[in-house]
PDB file of N, CA and C in Angstrom:
ATOM      1  N   MET X   1     110.268  76.996 108.482  1.00  0.00           N
ATOM      2  CA  MET X   1     109.215  76.715 107.532  1.00  0.00           C
ATOM      3  C   MET X   1     109.331  77.722 106.388  1.00  0.00           C
ATOM      4  N   SER X   2     109.279  77.196 105.186  1.00  0.00           N
ATOM      5  CA  SER X   2     109.405  78.062 104.020  1.00  0.00           C
ATOM      6  C   SER X   2     108.078  78.763 103.727  1.00  0.00           C
ATOM      7  N   LEU X   3     108.144  79.715 102.848  1.00  0.00           N
ATOM      8  CA  LEU X   3     106.952  80.457 102.453  1.00  0.00           C
ATOM      9  C   LEU X   3     105.925  79.538 101.796  1.00  0.00           C
ATOM     10  N   THR X   4     106.409  78.613 100.977  1.00  0.00           N
ATOM     11  CA  THR X   4     105.508  77.680 100.293  1.00  0.00           C
ATOM     12  C   THR X   4     104.833  76.746 101.286  1.00  0.00           C
ATOM     13  N   GLN X   5     105.582  76.255 102.249  1.00  0.00           N
ATOM     14  CA  GLN X   5     105.000  75.375 103.256  1.00  0.00           C
ATOM     15  C   GLN X   5     103.944  76.107 104.081  1.00  0.00           C
ATOM     16  N   GLN X   6     104.223  77.348 104.443  1.00  0.00           N
ATOM     17  CA  GLN X   6     103.254  78.126 105.212  1.00  0.00           C
ATOM     18  C   GLN X   6     101.981  78.360 104.409  1.00  0.00           C
ATOM     19  N   TYR X   7     102.142  78.647 103.128  1.00  0.00           N
ATOM     20  CA  TYR X   7     100.979  78.855 102.258  1.00  0.00           C
ATOM     21  C   TYR X   7     100.140  77.581 102.180  1.00  0.00           C
ATOM     22  N   LEU X   8     100.792  76.438 102.004  1.00  0.00           N
ATOM     23  CA  LEU X   8     100.052  75.176 101.925  1.00  0.00           C
ATOM     24  C   LEU X   8      99.345  74.861 103.237  1.00  0.00           C
ATOM     25  N   LEU X   9      99.981  75.143 104.359  1.00  0.00           N
ATOM     26  CA  LEU X   9      99.345  74.936 105.658  1.00  0.00           C
ATOM     27  C   LEU X   9      98.136  75.853 105.821  1.00  0.00           C
ATOM     28  N   ASP X  10      98.274  77.112 105.467  1.00  0.00           N
ATOM     29  CA  ASP X  10      97.153  78.055 105.560  1.00  0.00           C
ATOM     30  C   ASP X  10      96.008  77.649 104.637  1.00  0.00           C
ATOM     31  N   THR X  11      96.350  77.161 103.446  1.00  0.00           N
ATOM     32  CA  THR X  11      95.321  76.711 102.510  1.00  0.00           C
ATOM     33  C   THR X  11      94.567  75.510 103.072  1.00  0.00           C
ATOM     34  N   HIS X  12      95.296  74.584 103.654  1.00  0.00           N
ATOM     35  CA  HIS X  12      94.657  73.400 104.246  1.00  0.00           C
ATOM     36  C   HIS X  12      93.728  73.803 105.395  1.00  0.00           C
ATOM     37  N   ARG X  13      94.200  74.665 106.268  1.00  0.00           N
ATOM     38  CA  ARG X  13      93.374  75.125 107.392  1.00  0.00           C
ATOM     39  C   ARG X  13      92.118  75.834 106.898  1.00  0.00           C
ATOM     40  N   ALA X  14      92.255  76.643 105.857  1.00  0.00           N
ATOM     41  CA  ALA X  14      91.093  77.359 105.328  1.00  0.00           C
ATOM     42  C   ALA X  14      90.067  76.382 104.761  1.00  0.00           C
ATOM     43  N   ARG X  15      90.526  75.353 104.054  1.00  0.00           N
ATOM     44  CA  ARG X  15      89.601  74.362 103.502  1.00  0.00           C
ATOM     45  C   ARG X  15      88.903  73.583 104.600  1.00  0.00           C
ATOM     46  N   VAL X  16      89.637  73.226 105.659  1.00  0.00           N
ATOM     47  CA  VAL X  16      89.053  72.456 106.763  1.00  0.00           C
ATOM     48  C   VAL X  16      87.979  73.284 107.470  1.00  0.00           C
ATOM     49  N   HIS X  17      88.224  74.558 107.645  1.00  0.00           N
ATOM     50  CA  HIS X  17      87.281  75.419 108.365  1.00  0.00           C
ATOM     51  C   HIS X  17      86.248  76.078 107.454  1.00  0.00           C
ATOM     52  N   GLY X  18      86.314  75.800 106.155  1.00  0.00           N
ATOM     53  CA  GLY X  18      85.337  76.363 105.228  1.00  0.00           C
ATOM     54  C   GLY X  18      85.519  77.849 104.976  1.00  0.00           C
ATOM     55  N   GLU X  19      86.708  78.333 105.128  1.00  0.00           N
ATOM     56  CA  GLU X  19      87.002  79.750 104.912  1.00  0.00           C
ATOM     57  C   GLU X  19      87.614  79.938 103.523  1.00  0.00           C
ATOM     58  N   PRO X  20      87.638  81.168 103.012  1.00  0.00           N
ATOM     59  CA  PRO X  20      88.282  81.401 101.703  1.00  0.00           C
ATOM     60  C   PRO X  20      89.792  81.179 101.798  1.00  0.00           C
ATOM     61  N   GLU X  21      90.361  80.690 100.703  1.00  0.00           N
ATOM     62  CA  GLU X  21      91.794  80.417 100.678  1.00  0.00           C
ATOM     63  C   GLU X  21      92.585  81.722 100.633  1.00  0.00           C
ATOM     64  N   PRO X  22      93.783  81.724 101.217  1.00  0.00           N
ATOM     65  CA  PRO X  22      94.616  82.932 101.164  1.00  0.00           C
ATOM     66  C   PRO X  22      95.160  83.134  99.752  1.00  0.00           C
ATOM     67  N   PRO X  23      95.532  84.361  99.412  1.00  0.00           N
ATOM     68  CA  PRO X  23      96.106  84.595  98.081  1.00  0.00           C
ATOM     69  C   PRO X  23      97.463  83.912  97.960  1.00  0.00           C
ATOM     70  N   GLU X  24      97.826  83.566  96.739  1.00  0.00           N
ATOM     71  CA  GLU X  24      99.109  82.923  96.501  1.00  0.00           C
ATOM     72  C   GLU X  24     100.239  83.902  96.795  1.00  0.00           C
ATOM     73  N   PRO X  25     101.369  83.396  97.254  1.00  0.00           N
ATOM     74  CA  PRO X  25     102.506  84.285  97.514  1.00  0.00           C
ATOM     75  C   PRO X  25     102.964  84.989  96.234  1.00  0.00           C
ATOM     76  N   GLY X  26     103.141  86.282  96.301  1.00  0.00           N
ATOM     77  CA  GLY X  26     103.615  87.045  95.154  1.00  0.00           C
ATOM     78  C   GLY X  26     102.544  87.371  94.142  1.00  0.00           C
ATOM     79  N   ALA X  27     101.268  87.207  94.483  1.00  0.00           N
ATOM     80  CA  ALA X  27     100.191  87.417  93.526  1.00  0.00           C
ATOM     81  C   ALA X  27     100.090  88.876  93.066  1.00  0.00           C
ATOM     82  N   GLY X  28     100.394  89.821  93.935  1.00  0.00           N
ATOM     83  CA  GLY X  28     100.227  91.226  93.572  1.00  0.00           C
ATOM     84  C   GLY X  28     101.508  91.957  93.239  1.00  0.00           C
ATOM     85  N   VAL X  29     102.592  91.240  93.052  1.00  0.00           N
ATOM     86  CA  VAL X  29     103.888  91.884  92.836  1.00  0.00           C
ATOM     87  C   VAL X  29     103.918  92.657  91.519  1.00  0.00           C
ATOM     88  N   LEU X  30     103.440  92.050  90.436  1.00  0.00           N
ATOM     89  CA  LEU X  30     103.467  92.732  89.135  1.00  0.00           C
ATOM     90  C   LEU X  30     102.576  93.965  89.131  1.00  0.00           C
ATOM     91  N   ALA X  31     101.422  93.879  89.764  1.00  0.00           N
ATOM     92  CA  ALA X  31     100.536  95.042  89.843  1.00  0.00           C
ATOM     93  C   ALA X  31     101.194  96.169  90.641  1.00  0.00           C
ATOM     94  N   LEU X  32     101.884  95.812  91.713  1.00  0.00           N
ATOM     95  CA  LEU X  32     102.573  96.817  92.519  1.00  0.00           C
ATOM     96  C   LEU X  32     103.679  97.502  91.721  1.00  0.00           C
ATOM     97  N   LEU X  33     104.458  96.732  90.992  1.00  0.00           N
ATOM     98  CA  LEU X  33     105.530  97.314  90.184  1.00  0.00           C
ATOM     99  C   LEU X  33     104.974  98.235  89.101  1.00  0.00           C
ATOM    100  N   GLY X  34     103.869  97.845  88.483  1.00  0.00           N
ATOM    101  CA  GLY X  34     103.251  98.697  87.474  1.00  0.00           C
ATOM    102  C   GLY X  34     102.738 100.000  88.069  1.00  0.00           C
ATOM    103  N   ALA X  35     102.139  99.912  89.258  1.00  0.00           N
ATOM    104  CA  ALA X  35     101.642 101.116  89.929  1.00  0.00           C
ATOM    105  C   ALA X  35     102.783 102.055  90.304  1.00  0.00           C
ATOM    106  N   LEU X  36     103.893 101.493  90.756  1.00  0.00           N
ATOM    107  CA  LEU X  36     105.045 102.328  91.098  1.00  0.00           C
ATOM    108  C   LEU X  36     105.609 103.021  89.867  1.00  0.00           C
ATOM    109  N   ARG X  37     105.655 102.318  88.742  1.00  0.00           N
ATOM    110  CA  ARG X  37     106.160 102.921  87.506  1.00  0.00           C
ATOM    111  C   ARG X  37     105.242 104.049  87.048  1.00  0.00           C
ATOM    112  N   GLU X  38     103.931 103.822  87.119  1.00  0.00           N
ATOM    113  CA  GLU X  38     102.986 104.866  86.724  1.00  0.00           C
ATOM    114  C   GLU X  38     103.088 106.085  87.628  1.00  0.00           C
ATOM    115  N   ARG X  39     103.288 105.867  88.921  1.00  0.00           N
ATOM    116  CA  ARG X  39     103.427 106.990  89.846  1.00  0.00           C
ATOM    117  C   ARG X  39     104.673 107.804  89.518  1.00  0.00           C
ATOM    118  N   ARG X  40     105.778 107.101  89.208  1.00  0.00           N
ATOM    119  CA  ARG X  40     107.026 107.793  88.852  1.00  0.00           C
ATOM    120  C   ARG X  40     106.832 108.624  87.593  1.00  0.00           C
ATOM    121  N   ARG X  41     106.156 108.066  86.610  1.00  0.00           N
ATOM    122  CA  ARG X  41     105.904 108.812  85.376  1.00  0.00           C
ATOM    123  C   ARG X  41     105.011 110.017  85.622  1.00  0.00           C
ATOM    124  N   PHE X  42     103.991 109.863  86.454  1.00  0.00           N
ATOM    125  CA  PHE X  42     103.072 110.953  86.765  1.00  0.00           C
ATOM    126  C   PHE X  42     103.808 112.085  87.473  1.00  0.00           C
ATOM    127  N   ARG X  43     104.657 111.726  88.429  1.00  0.00           N
ATOM    128  CA  ARG X  43     105.429 112.761  89.130  1.00  0.00           C
ATOM    129  C   ARG X  43     106.384 113.483  88.185  1.00  0.00           C
ATOM    130  N   ALA X  44     106.921 112.780  87.204  1.00  0.00           N
ATOM    131  CA  ALA X  44     107.804 113.415  86.230  1.00  0.00           C
ATOM    132  C   ALA X  44     107.035 114.440  85.402  1.00  0.00           C
ATOM    133  N   VAL X  45     105.813 114.118  85.029  1.00  0.00           N
ATOM    134  CA  VAL X  45     104.991 115.060  84.258  1.00  0.00           C
ATOM    135  C   VAL X  45     104.673 116.287  85.099  1.00  0.00           C
ATOM    136  N   LEU X  46     104.331 116.079  86.363  1.00  0.00           N
ATOM    137  CA  LEU X  46     104.030 117.209  87.237  1.00  0.00           C
ATOM    138  C   LEU X  46     105.255 118.103  87.439  1.00  0.00           C
ATOM    139  N   ALA X  47     106.430 117.514  87.444  1.00  0.00           N
ATOM    140  CA  ALA X  47     107.658 118.289  87.630  1.00  0.00           C
ATOM    141  C   ALA X  47     108.112 118.966  86.341  1.00  0.00           C
ATOM    142  N   GLY X  48     107.433 118.678  85.227  1.00  0.00           N
ATOM    143  CA  GLY X  48     107.773 119.325  83.969  1.00  0.00           C
ATOM    144  C   GLY X  48     108.879 118.636  83.195  1.00  0.00           C
ATOM    145  N   ARG X  49     109.232 117.430  83.580  1.00  0.00           N
ATOM    146  CA  ARG X  49     110.265 116.702  82.843  1.00  0.00           C
ATOM    147  C   ARG X  49     109.617 115.994  81.661  1.00  0.00           C
ATOM    148  N   PRO X  50     110.317 115.912  80.555  1.00  0.00           N
ATOM    149  CA  PRO X  50     109.748 115.240  79.385  1.00  0.00           C
ATOM    150  C   PRO X  50     109.619 113.737  79.621  1.00  0.00           C
ATOM    151  N   ALA X  51     108.684 113.151  78.899  1.00  0.00           N
ATOM    152  CA  ALA X  51     108.491 111.707  78.994  1.00  0.00           C
ATOM    153  C   ALA X  51     109.723 110.993  78.482  1.00  0.00           C
ATOM    154  N   SER X  52     109.953 109.808  79.005  1.00  0.00           N
ATOM    155  CA  SER X  52     111.091 109.020  78.557  1.00  0.00           C
ATOM    156  C   SER X  52     110.639 107.576  78.403  1.00  0.00           C
ATOM    157  N   GLY X  53     111.470 106.799  77.813  1.00  0.00           N
ATOM    158  CA  GLY X  53     111.158 105.391  77.687  1.00  0.00           C
ATOM    159  C   GLY X  53     111.115 104.948  76.246  1.00  0.00           C
ATOM    160  N   ARG X  54     110.658 103.710  76.054  1.00  0.00           N
ATOM    161  CA  ARG X  54     110.655 103.110  74.725  1.00  0.00           C
ATOM    162  C   ARG X  54     109.717 103.831  73.754  1.00  0.00           C
ATOM    163  N   LEU X  55     108.548 104.221  74.220  1.00  0.00           N
ATOM    164  CA  LEU X  55     107.583 104.868  73.326  1.00  0.00           C
ATOM    165  C   LEU X  55     108.116 106.206  72.828  1.00  0.00           C
ATOM    166  N   ARG X  56     108.679 107.004  73.715  1.00  0.00           N
ATOM    167  CA  ARG X  56     109.220 108.295  73.289  1.00  0.00           C
ATOM    168  C   ARG X  56     110.364 108.098  72.300  1.00  0.00           C
ATOM    169  N   GLY X  57     111.226 107.129  72.563  1.00  0.00           N
ATOM    170  CA  GLY X  57     112.324 106.857  71.643  1.00  0.00           C
ATOM    171  C   GLY X  57     111.821 106.422  70.278  1.00  0.00           C
ATOM    172  N   LEU X  58     110.783 105.615  70.269  1.00  0.00           N
ATOM    173  CA  LEU X  58     110.199 105.170  69.007  1.00  0.00           C
ATOM    174  C   LEU X  58     109.597 106.348  68.242  1.00  0.00           C
ATOM    175  N   LEU X  59     108.900 107.215  68.963  1.00  0.00           N
ATOM    176  CA  LEU X  59     108.266 108.362  68.295  1.00  0.00           C
ATOM    177  C   LEU X  59     109.301 109.350  67.765  1.00  0.00           C
ATOM    178  N   THR X  60     110.377 109.568  68.491  1.00  0.00           N
ATOM    179  CA  THR X  60     111.391 110.519  68.012  1.00  0.00           C
ATOM    180  C   THR X  60     112.154 109.956  66.820  1.00  0.00           C
ATOM    181  N   ARG X  61     112.349 108.662  66.750  1.00  0.00           N
ATOM    182  CA  ARG X  61     113.046 108.067  65.610  1.00  0.00           C
ATOM    183  C   ARG X  61     112.171 108.037  64.371  1.00  0.00           C
ATOM    184  N   ARG X  62     110.859 107.911  64.533  1.00  0.00           N
ATOM    185  CA  ARG X  62     109.954 107.799  63.382  1.00  0.00           C
ATOM    186  C   ARG X  62     109.541 109.158  62.825  1.00  0.00           C
ATOM    187  N   THR X  63     109.760 110.212  63.574  1.00  0.00           N
ATOM    188  CA  THR X  63     109.370 111.530  63.117  1.00  0.00           C
ATOM    189  C   THR X  63     110.337 111.999  62.039  1.00  0.00           C
ATOM    190  N   PRO X  64     109.815 112.420  60.853  1.00  0.00           N
ATOM    191  CA  PRO X  64     110.712 112.851  59.754  1.00  0.00           C
ATOM    192  C   PRO X  64     111.385 114.168  60.020  1.00  0.00           C
TER     193      PRO X  64
END
């Protein structure tokens, strides 16, 4: 049984029993990735490493 089939079965069972529907598969993936990126950046600041990324590159190029 695929992930989609299991989700549809769980959704059907929840509707029949009057329970709340389960979350969609992969619903929190983007939030998790964002949290991991923020944690990595925070640890870099605590370790004393300079910020990196697109914003820093943009700021260094625009500075006269």
